[in-house]
CSV table of N, CA and C and ligand atoms in Angstrom, one decimal:
chain,number,residue,atom,x,y,z
A,1,MET,N,-17.9,-28.6,32.9
A,1,MET,CA,-16.4,-27.6,31.8
A,1,MET,C,-17.1,-27.7,30.7
A,2,SER,N,-16.9,-28.9,29.9
A,2,SER,CA,-16.7,-29.3,28.5
A,2,SER,C,-18.2,-28.5,28.1
A,3,ARG,N,-19.1,-28.3,28.7
A,3,ARG,CA,-20.7,-27.8,28.2
A,3,ARG,C,-20.2,-26.8,27.9
A,4,VAL,N,-19.4,-25.7,28.4
A,4,VAL,CA,-19.1,-24.6,28.5
A,4,VAL,C,-18.3,-23.9,27.2
A,5,ARG,N,-16.9,-25.0,27.1
A,5,ARG,CA,-16.3,-24.6,26.1
A,5,ARG,C,-16.1,-25.0,24.7
A,6,VAL,N,-17.6,-25.8,24.6
A,6,VAL,CA,-17.8,-25.9,23.3
A,6,VAL,C,-18.6,-25.2,22.1
A,7,PRO,N,-19.8,-24.5,23.1
A,7,PRO,CA,-20.2,-23.3,22.6
A,7,PRO,C,-19.7,-22.0,22.2
A,8,ALA,N,-18.0,-22.0,23.4
A,8,ALA,CA,-17.5,-20.5,23.3
A,8,ALA,C,-16.5,-20.9,21.5
A,9,ALA,N,-15.7,-22.2,21.8
A,9,ALA,CA,-15.4,-22.6,20.4
A,9,ALA,C,-16.2,-22.6,19.0
A,10,ARG,N,-17.2,-22.9,19.2
A,10,ARG,CA,-18.5,-23.0,17.9
A,10,ARG,C,-18.3,-21.3,17.9
A,11,ARG,N,-18.6,-20.5,18.8
A,11,ARG,CA,-18.7,-19.3,18.3
A,11,ARG,C,-17.4,-18.4,18.1
A,12,LEU,N,-16.3,-18.8,18.5
A,12,LEU,CA,-15.1,-18.5,17.9
A,12,LEU,C,-14.9,-18.9,16.5
A,13,VAL,N,-15.1,-19.9,16.1
A,13,VAL,CA,-15.1,-20.4,14.2
A,13,VAL,C,-16.2,-19.5,13.6
A,14,VAL,N,-17.2,-19.3,14.3
A,14,VAL,CA,-18.4,-18.6,13.3
A,14,VAL,C,-17.8,-17.0,13.2
A,15,ALA,N,-17.1,-16.8,15.0
A,15,ALA,CA,-16.5,-15.3,14.4
A,15,ALA,C,-15.1,-15.2,13.3
A,16,THR,N,-14.4,-16.3,13.6
A,16,THR,CA,-13.3,-16.1,12.7
A,16,THR,C,-13.9,-16.1,10.8
A,17,ALA,N,-14.8,-17.0,10.8
A,17,ALA,CA,-15.1,-17.2,9.4
A,17,ALA,C,-16.2,-15.8,9.1
A,18,LEU,N,-16.4,-14.8,9.7
A,18,LEU,CA,-17.2,-14.1,9.3
A,18,LEU,C,-16.6,-12.9,9.2
A,19,VAL,N,-15.1,-12.9,10.0
A,19,VAL,CA,-13.9,-11.8,9.7
A,19,VAL,C,-13.1,-12.4,8.4
A,20,GLY,N,-13.3,-13.3,8.4
A,20,GLY,CA,-12.5,-13.7,7.0
A,20,GLY,C,-13.5,-13.2,5.7
A,21,VAL,N,-14.3,-13.5,5.8
A,21,VAL,CA,-15.6,-13.3,4.4
A,21,VAL,C,-15.7,-11.5,4.4
A,22,VAL,N,-15.5,-10.9,5.6
A,22,VAL,CA,-15.2,-9.5,5.2
A,22,VAL,C,-14.1,-8.6,4.9
A,23,PHE,N,-13.0,-9.4,5.2
A,23,PHE,CA,-11.9,-9.3,5.2
A,23,PHE,C,-11.4,-9.1,3.3
A,24,THR,N,-12.2,-10.7,2.9
A,24,THR,CA,-12.0,-10.8,1.8
A,24,THR,C,-13.0,-10.0,0.5
A,25,ALA,N,-14.1,-9.7,0.8
A,25,ALA,CA,-15.0,-8.6,0.3
A,25,ALA,C,-14.1,-7.7,0.1
A,26,LEU,N,-13.8,-6.8,1.4
A,26,LEU,CA,-12.8,-5.7,1.4
A,26,LEU,C,-11.9,-5.4,0.5
A,27,TYR,N,-11.0,-6.8,0.8
A,27,TYR,CA,-9.7,-6.5,0.0
A,27,TYR,C,-10.3,-6.7,-1.5
A,28,GLY,N,-11.1,-7.5,-1.9
A,28,GLY,CA,-11.5,-7.3,-3.6
A,28,GLY,C,-12.0,-5.9,-3.9
A,29,LEU,N,-12.6,-5.4,-3.1
A,29,LEU,CA,-12.7,-3.9,-3.4
A,29,LEU,C,-11.9,-2.9,-3.7
A,30,ASN,N,-10.9,-3.1,-2.8
A,30,ASN,CA,-9.7,-2.5,-2.8
A,30,ASN,C,-9.1,-2.9,-4.2
A,31,ALA,N,-9.0,-4.0,-4.4
A,31,ALA,CA,-8.2,-4.4,-5.9
A,31,ALA,C,-9.0,-3.5,-7.2
A,32,ALA,N,-10.5,-3.9,-6.9
A,32,ALA,CA,-10.8,-3.3,-8.2
A,32,ALA,C,-11.0,-2.2,-8.5
A,33,TYR,N,-10.7,-1.4,-7.2
A,33,TYR,CA,-10.7,0.3,-7.4
A,33,TYR,C,-9.4,0.8,-6.9
A,34,GLY,N,-8.7,0.2,-7.4
A,34,GLY,CA,-7.2,0.5,-7.4
A,34,GLY,C,-6.4,0.8,-5.7
A,35,GLY,N,-7.2,0.5,-4.6
A,35,GLY,CA,-7.1,0.7,-3.1
A,35,GLY,C,-5.6,-0.1,-2.8
A,36,PRO,N,-5.3,0.2,-2.1
A,36,PRO,CA,-3.9,0.0,-1.2
A,36,PRO,C,-3.1,-1.2,-1.7
A,37,ALA,N,-3.7,-2.3,-2.5
A,37,ALA,CA,-3.1,-3.2,-3.2
A,37,ALA,C,-2.9,-2.7,-4.7
A,38,GLY,N,-3.3,-1.4,-4.9
A,38,GLY,CA,-2.8,-0.7,-6.4
A,38,GLY,C,-3.6,-1.3,-7.4
A,39,ILE,N,-3.3,-0.5,-8.5
A,39,ILE,CA,-3.4,-0.9,-10.1
A,39,ILE,C,-2.5,-1.9,-10.6
A,40,GLU,N,-2.8,-3.0,-11.0
A,40,GLU,CA,-1.4,-3.8,-11.2
A,40,GLU,C,-1.3,-3.5,-12.9
A,41,LEU,N,0.1,-3.4,-13.0
A,41,LEU,CA,0.7,-3.2,-14.6
A,41,LEU,C,1.2,-4.5,-14.8
A,42,LYS,N,1.5,-5.2,-15.9
A,42,LYS,CA,2.2,-6.4,-16.2
A,42,LYS,C,3.9,-5.7,-17.2
A,43,LEU,N,4.9,-5.9,-16.7
A,43,LEU,CA,5.6,-5.4,-17.9
A,43,LEU,C,6.5,-6.5,-18.3
A,44,SER,N,7.0,-6.3,-19.3
A,44,SER,CA,7.4,-7.9,-20.1
A,44,SER,C,8.3,-7.1,-21.5
A,45,GLU,N,8.8,-7.9,-22.4
A,45,GLU,CA,9.7,-7.6,-23.2
A,45,GLU,C,8.4,-7.1,-24.6
A,46,PHE,N,8.3,-6.2,-25.2
A,46,PHE,CA,8.6,-5.0,-24.7
A,46,PHE,C,7.4,-4.4,-24.4
A,47,LYS,N,6.5,-4.5,-23.5
A,47,LYS,CA,5.1,-4.0,-23.1
A,47,LYS,C,4.8,-3.9,-21.7
A,48,PHE,N,4.0,-3.3,-21.7
A,48,PHE,CA,3.1,-2.7,-20.6
A,48,PHE,C,1.6,-3.6,-20.9
A,49,ALA,N,1.4,-4.3,-19.8
A,49,ALA,CA,-0.3,-4.9,-20.0
A,49,ALA,C,-1.0,-4.5,-19.1
A,50,PRO,N,-2.2,-4.0,-18.8
A,50,PRO,CA,-2.8,-3.5,-20.4
A,50,PRO,C,-1.9,-2.2,-20.7
A,51,ALA,N,-1.7,-1.7,-22.2
A,51,ALA,CA,-1.4,-1.0,-23.0
A,51,ALA,C,-2.3,0.3,-22.6
A,52,ARG,N,-3.4,0.4,-22.3
A,52,ARG,CA,-3.9,1.8,-22.4
A,52,ARG,C,-5.0,1.3,-21.2
A,53,LEU,N,-4.8,2.4,-20.3
A,53,LEU,CA,-5.6,2.4,-18.5
A,53,LEU,C,-6.1,3.7,-18.8
A,54,ASP,N,-7.5,3.5,-18.1
A,54,ASP,CA,-8.6,4.6,-17.2
A,54,ASP,C,-8.4,4.6,-15.9
A,55,VAL,N,-8.0,5.6,-15.2
A,55,VAL,CA,-7.8,5.9,-14.1
A,55,VAL,C,-8.7,7.1,-13.5
A,56,ASN,N,-9.0,6.9,-12.2
A,56,ASN,CA,-9.8,8.5,-11.9
A,56,ASN,C,-8.5,9.6,-11.4
A,57,ALA,N,-8.3,10.6,-11.9
A,57,ALA,CA,-7.9,11.6,-11.9
A,57,ALA,C,-7.3,11.9,-10.2
A,58,GLY,N,-6.3,12.3,-9.7
A,58,GLY,CA,-5.6,12.3,-8.4
A,58,GLY,C,-4.7,11.0,-8.2
A,59,LYS,N,-4.3,10.7,-6.7
A,59,LYS,CA,-3.6,10.0,-6.5
A,59,LYS,C,-4.0,8.4,-7.0
A,60,ASN,N,-3.0,7.8,-7.6
A,60,ASN,CA,-3.0,6.3,-7.9
A,60,ASN,C,-1.9,5.7,-7.5
A,61,THR,N,-1.8,4.6,-6.9
A,61,THR,CA,-0.7,3.7,-6.8
A,61,THR,C,-0.7,2.5,-7.5
A,62,PHE,N,0.5,2.4,-8.3
A,62,PHE,CA,0.4,0.9,-9.5
A,62,PHE,C,1.1,0.2,-8.7
A,63,LYS,N,0.8,-1.1,-9.1
A,63,LYS,CA,1.8,-2.4,-8.7
A,63,LYS,C,2.5,-2.8,-9.8
A,64,LEU,N,3.6,-2.8,-10.2
A,64,LEU,CA,4.1,-2.8,-11.2
A,64,LEU,C,4.9,-4.2,-10.9
A,65,VAL,N,4.7,-5.4,-11.9
A,65,VAL,CA,4.9,-7.0,-11.7
A,65,VAL,C,5.6,-7.2,-12.9
A,66,ASN,N,6.9,-7.5,-12.5
A,66,ASN,CA,7.9,-7.7,-13.8
A,66,ASN,C,7.7,-9.8,-14.5
A,67,VAL,N,7.1,-9.2,-15.2
A,67,VAL,CA,6.8,-10.7,-16.0
A,67,VAL,C,7.8,-11.4,-17.0
A,68,GLY,N,8.8,-10.4,-17.3
A,68,GLY,CA,9.7,-10.7,-18.3
A,68,GLY,C,11.1,-11.5,-17.7
A,69,VAL,N,12.0,-11.1,-18.4
A,69,VAL,CA,13.2,-12.0,-18.6
A,69,VAL,C,14.5,-11.0,-18.2
A,70,VAL,N,14.0,-9.3,-18.4
A,70,VAL,CA,14.9,-8.5,-18.1
A,70,VAL,C,14.5,-7.5,-17.2
A,71,GLU,N,15.1,-6.9,-16.6
A,71,GLU,CA,15.2,-5.6,-15.8
A,71,GLU,C,13.9,-4.3,-16.4
A,72,HIS,N,12.9,-4.0,-16.1
A,72,HIS,CA,12.0,-3.2,-16.7
A,72,HIS,C,12.0,-2.0,-15.3
A,73,ASN,N,11.6,-0.9,-16.2
A,73,ASN,CA,10.8,-0.2,-15.1
A,73,ASN,C,9.6,0.8,-15.8
A,74,ILE,N,9.0,1.8,-14.9
A,74,ILE,CA,7.8,2.5,-15.3
A,74,ILE,C,8.3,4.4,-14.8
A,75,VAL,N,8.1,4.8,-16.0
A,75,VAL,CA,8.5,6.4,-15.9
A,75,VAL,C,7.5,7.0,-16.9
A,76,PHE,N,6.7,8.5,-15.8
A,76,PHE,CA,6.4,9.2,-16.3
A,76,PHE,C,7.0,10.3,-16.7
A,77,PRO,N,7.4,10.6,-17.9
A,77,PRO,CA,8.6,11.4,-18.1
A,77,PRO,C,8.1,13.0,-18.2
A,78,LYS,N,6.7,13.2,-18.5
A,78,LYS,CA,6.3,14.8,-18.0
A,78,LYS,C,6.1,14.9,-16.9
A,79,LEU,N,5.9,14.2,-15.7
A,79,LEU,CA,5.8,14.4,-14.5
A,79,LEU,C,6.9,14.2,-13.6
A,80,GLY,N,8.3,13.6,-14.2
A,80,GLY,CA,9.3,13.5,-13.1
A,80,GLY,C,9.1,12.2,-12.3
A,81,LYS,N,8.4,11.1,-12.6
A,81,LYS,CA,7.7,10.3,-11.5
A,81,LYS,C,8.1,8.9,-11.9
A,82,GLY,N,9.0,7.9,-11.6
A,82,GLY,CA,9.2,6.9,-11.7
A,82,GLY,C,9.6,5.8,-10.9
A,83,THR,N,9.7,4.4,-11.4
A,83,THR,CA,10.5,3.8,-10.6
A,83,THR,C,11.6,3.5,-10.8
A,84,GLY,N,12.9,2.7,-9.9
A,84,GLY,CA,13.9,2.4,-10.0
A,84,GLY,C,13.8,1.1,-11.0
A,85,ALA,N,15.0,0.5,-11.2
A,85,ALA,CA,14.6,-0.9,-12.2
A,85,ALA,C,14.0,-2.3,-11.2
A,86,ILE,N,13.5,-2.9,-11.9
A,86,ILE,CA,12.5,-4.0,-11.3
A,86,ILE,C,13.1,-5.2,-12.2
A,87,LYS,N,13.5,-5.8,-11.3
A,87,LYS,CA,14.3,-7.4,-11.7
A,87,LYS,C,13.3,-8.1,-12.0
A,88,PRO,N,13.5,-8.8,-13.0
A,88,PRO,CA,12.6,-10.5,-13.2
A,88,PRO,C,11.5,-10.9,-12.2
A,89,GLY,N,10.7,-11.2,-11.9
A,89,GLY,CA,10.1,-11.9,-11.4
A,89,GLY,C,9.5,-11.0,-9.9
A,90,GLN,N,10.2,-9.7,-10.2
A,90,GLN,CA,10.1,-8.8,-8.9
A,90,GLN,C,9.0,-7.8,-8.9
A,91,THR,N,8.4,-7.1,-7.8
A,91,THR,CA,7.5,-6.3,-8.1
A,91,THR,C,7.9,-4.7,-7.4
A,92,GLY,N,7.5,-4.1,-7.8
A,92,GLY,CA,7.7,-2.7,-7.7
A,92,GLY,C,6.4,-2.0,-7.5
A,93,SER,N,6.2,-0.8,-6.6
A,93,SER,CA,5.2,0.2,-6.4
A,93,SER,C,5.3,1.6,-6.7
A,94,LEU,N,4.5,2.0,-7.2
A,94,LEU,CA,4.7,4.1,-7.8
A,94,LEU,C,3.4,4.9,-7.3
A,95,GLU,N,3.5,5.4,-6.5
A,95,GLU,CA,2.5,6.2,-6.2
A,95,GLU,C,2.6,7.4,-6.8
A,96,VAL,N,1.3,8.3,-7.7
A,96,VAL,CA,1.7,9.2,-8.6
A,96,VAL,C,0.5,10.0,-8.2
A,97,THR,N,0.5,11.4,-8.6
A,97,THR,CA,-0.6,12.3,-8.9
A,97,THR,C,-0.9,12.6,-10.2
A,98,LEU,N,-2.0,12.2,-10.8
A,98,LEU,CA,-2.1,12.4,-12.0
A,98,LEU,C,-3.4,13.2,-12.3
A,99,PRO,N,-3.0,14.4,-12.7
A,99,PRO,CA,-3.9,15.3,-13.2
A,99,PRO,C,-5.1,14.9,-14.1
A,100,ALA,N,-6.0,15.5,-14.6
A,100,ALA,CA,-6.9,14.9,-15.6
A,100,ALA,C,-6.4,15.1,-17.1
A,101,GLY,N,-6.3,14.2,-17.7
A,101,GLY,CA,-5.8,14.1,-18.8
A,101,GLY,C,-5.3,12.6,-19.2
A,102,SER,N,-4.4,12.7,-20.4
A,102,SER,CA,-4.0,11.7,-20.9
A,102,SER,C,-2.3,11.6,-20.7
A,103,HIS,N,-1.8,10.4,-20.5
A,103,HIS,CA,-0.3,10.8,-19.5
A,103,HIS,C,0.4,9.4,-20.3
A,104,GLN,N,1.6,9.6,-21.1
A,104,GLN,CA,2.3,8.7,-21.6
A,104,GLN,C,3.4,8.3,-20.5
A,105,ALA,N,3.4,6.8,-20.2
A,105,ALA,CA,4.2,6.1,-19.8
A,105,ALA,C,5.4,5.1,-20.3
A,106,VAL,N,6.5,5.3,-20.0
A,106,VAL,CA,7.8,4.6,-20.6
A,106,VAL,C,8.2,3.7,-19.6
A,107,CYS,N,9.4,2.5,-20.5
A,107,CYS,CA,10.3,2.1,-19.5
A,107,CYS,C,11.3,2.7,-20.5
A,108,ASP,N,12.3,3.8,-19.2
A,108,ASP,CA,13.4,4.1,-19.7
A,108,ASP,C,14.5,3.7,-19.6
A,109,ILE,N,14.7,2.5,-19.6
A,109,ILE,CA,16.1,1.8,-19.9
A,109,ILE,C,16.1,1.8,-21.3
A,110,PRO,N,17.5,1.8,-21.7
A,110,PRO,CA,18.2,2.0,-23.0
A,110,PRO,C,17.3,1.4,-23.9
A,111,GLY,N,16.5,1.6,-24.8
A,111,GLY,CA,16.3,0.5,-26.1
A,111,GLY,C,14.6,0.7,-26.2
A,112,HIS,N,14.3,0.3,-24.5
A,112,HIS,CA,12.6,-0.3,-24.6
A,112,HIS,C,11.8,1.0,-25.1
A,113,LYS,N,11.8,2.0,-25.0
A,113,LYS,CA,10.8,2.9,-25.2
A,113,LYS,C,10.5,2.7,-26.8
A,114,GLU,N,11.8,2.8,-27.1
A,114,GLU,CA,12.0,2.3,-29.1
A,114,GLU,C,11.4,1.1,-29.4
A,115,ALA,N,11.1,0.3,-28.2
A,115,ALA,CA,11.1,-1.1,-29.2
A,115,ALA,C,9.4,-1.2,-28.5
A,116,GLY,N,9.1,-0.5,-28.1
A,116,GLY,CA,7.5,-0.3,-28.1
A,116,GLY,C,7.1,-0.3,-26.5
A,117,MET,N,7.9,0.1,-26.1
A,117,MET,CA,7.8,0.1,-24.4
A,117,MET,C,6.8,0.8,-24.0
A,118,VAL,N,5.8,1.1,-24.5
A,118,VAL,CA,5.1,3.1,-24.1
A,118,VAL,C,3.8,2.2,-23.6
A,119,MET,N,3.3,3.4,-22.8
A,119,MET,CA,1.6,3.1,-22.4
A,119,MET,C,0.9,4.5,-22.2
A,120,THR,N,-0.4,4.2,-22.4
A,120,THR,CA,-1.2,5.3,-22.1
A,120,THR,C,-2.0,5.5,-21.0
A,121,ILE,N,-1.9,6.2,-20.2
A,121,ILE,CA,-2.8,6.6,-19.2
A,121,ILE,C,-3.8,7.6,-19.1
A,122,VAL,N,-5.2,7.4,-18.6
A,122,VAL,CA,-6.1,8.3,-19.1
A,122,VAL,C,-6.5,8.5,-17.9
A,123,ALA,N,-6.2,9.7,-17.1
A,123,ALA,CA,-7.2,10.4,-16.0
A,123,ALA,C,-8.3,10.9,-16.2
A,124,LYS,N,-9.5,10.5,-15.1
A,124,LYS,CA,-10.6,11.6,-15.5
A,124,LYS,C,-11.1,12.0,-14.3
B,1,LIG,CU1,11.7,-2.0,-20.0
């Protein structure tokens, strides 16, 4: 009985390890290309990081991380798309279809854009 169980357990360990390696590789690719995990932008006082970004034209998903100490958001004024306020330490998500060209994104909480919270996203 134990002679059967040991190899089965080993096969399970190997299979589990392989699934882990494949999953990690796929997740890394998704993150690098802005897949389901999204393209990460950090929001703080009073800037976006990065302040300039190149993306593929078409549908993009942004992961917004507020690393600051007050609420922030991101809005594409000309596209009429944006998030609600994201609290400090919280994460938001925005899916937006970007036509080829240069797009300005801002934080439209009063005073933030004026303080420099503006970024450029170039879709190619
Ligand atoms: Cu802001």
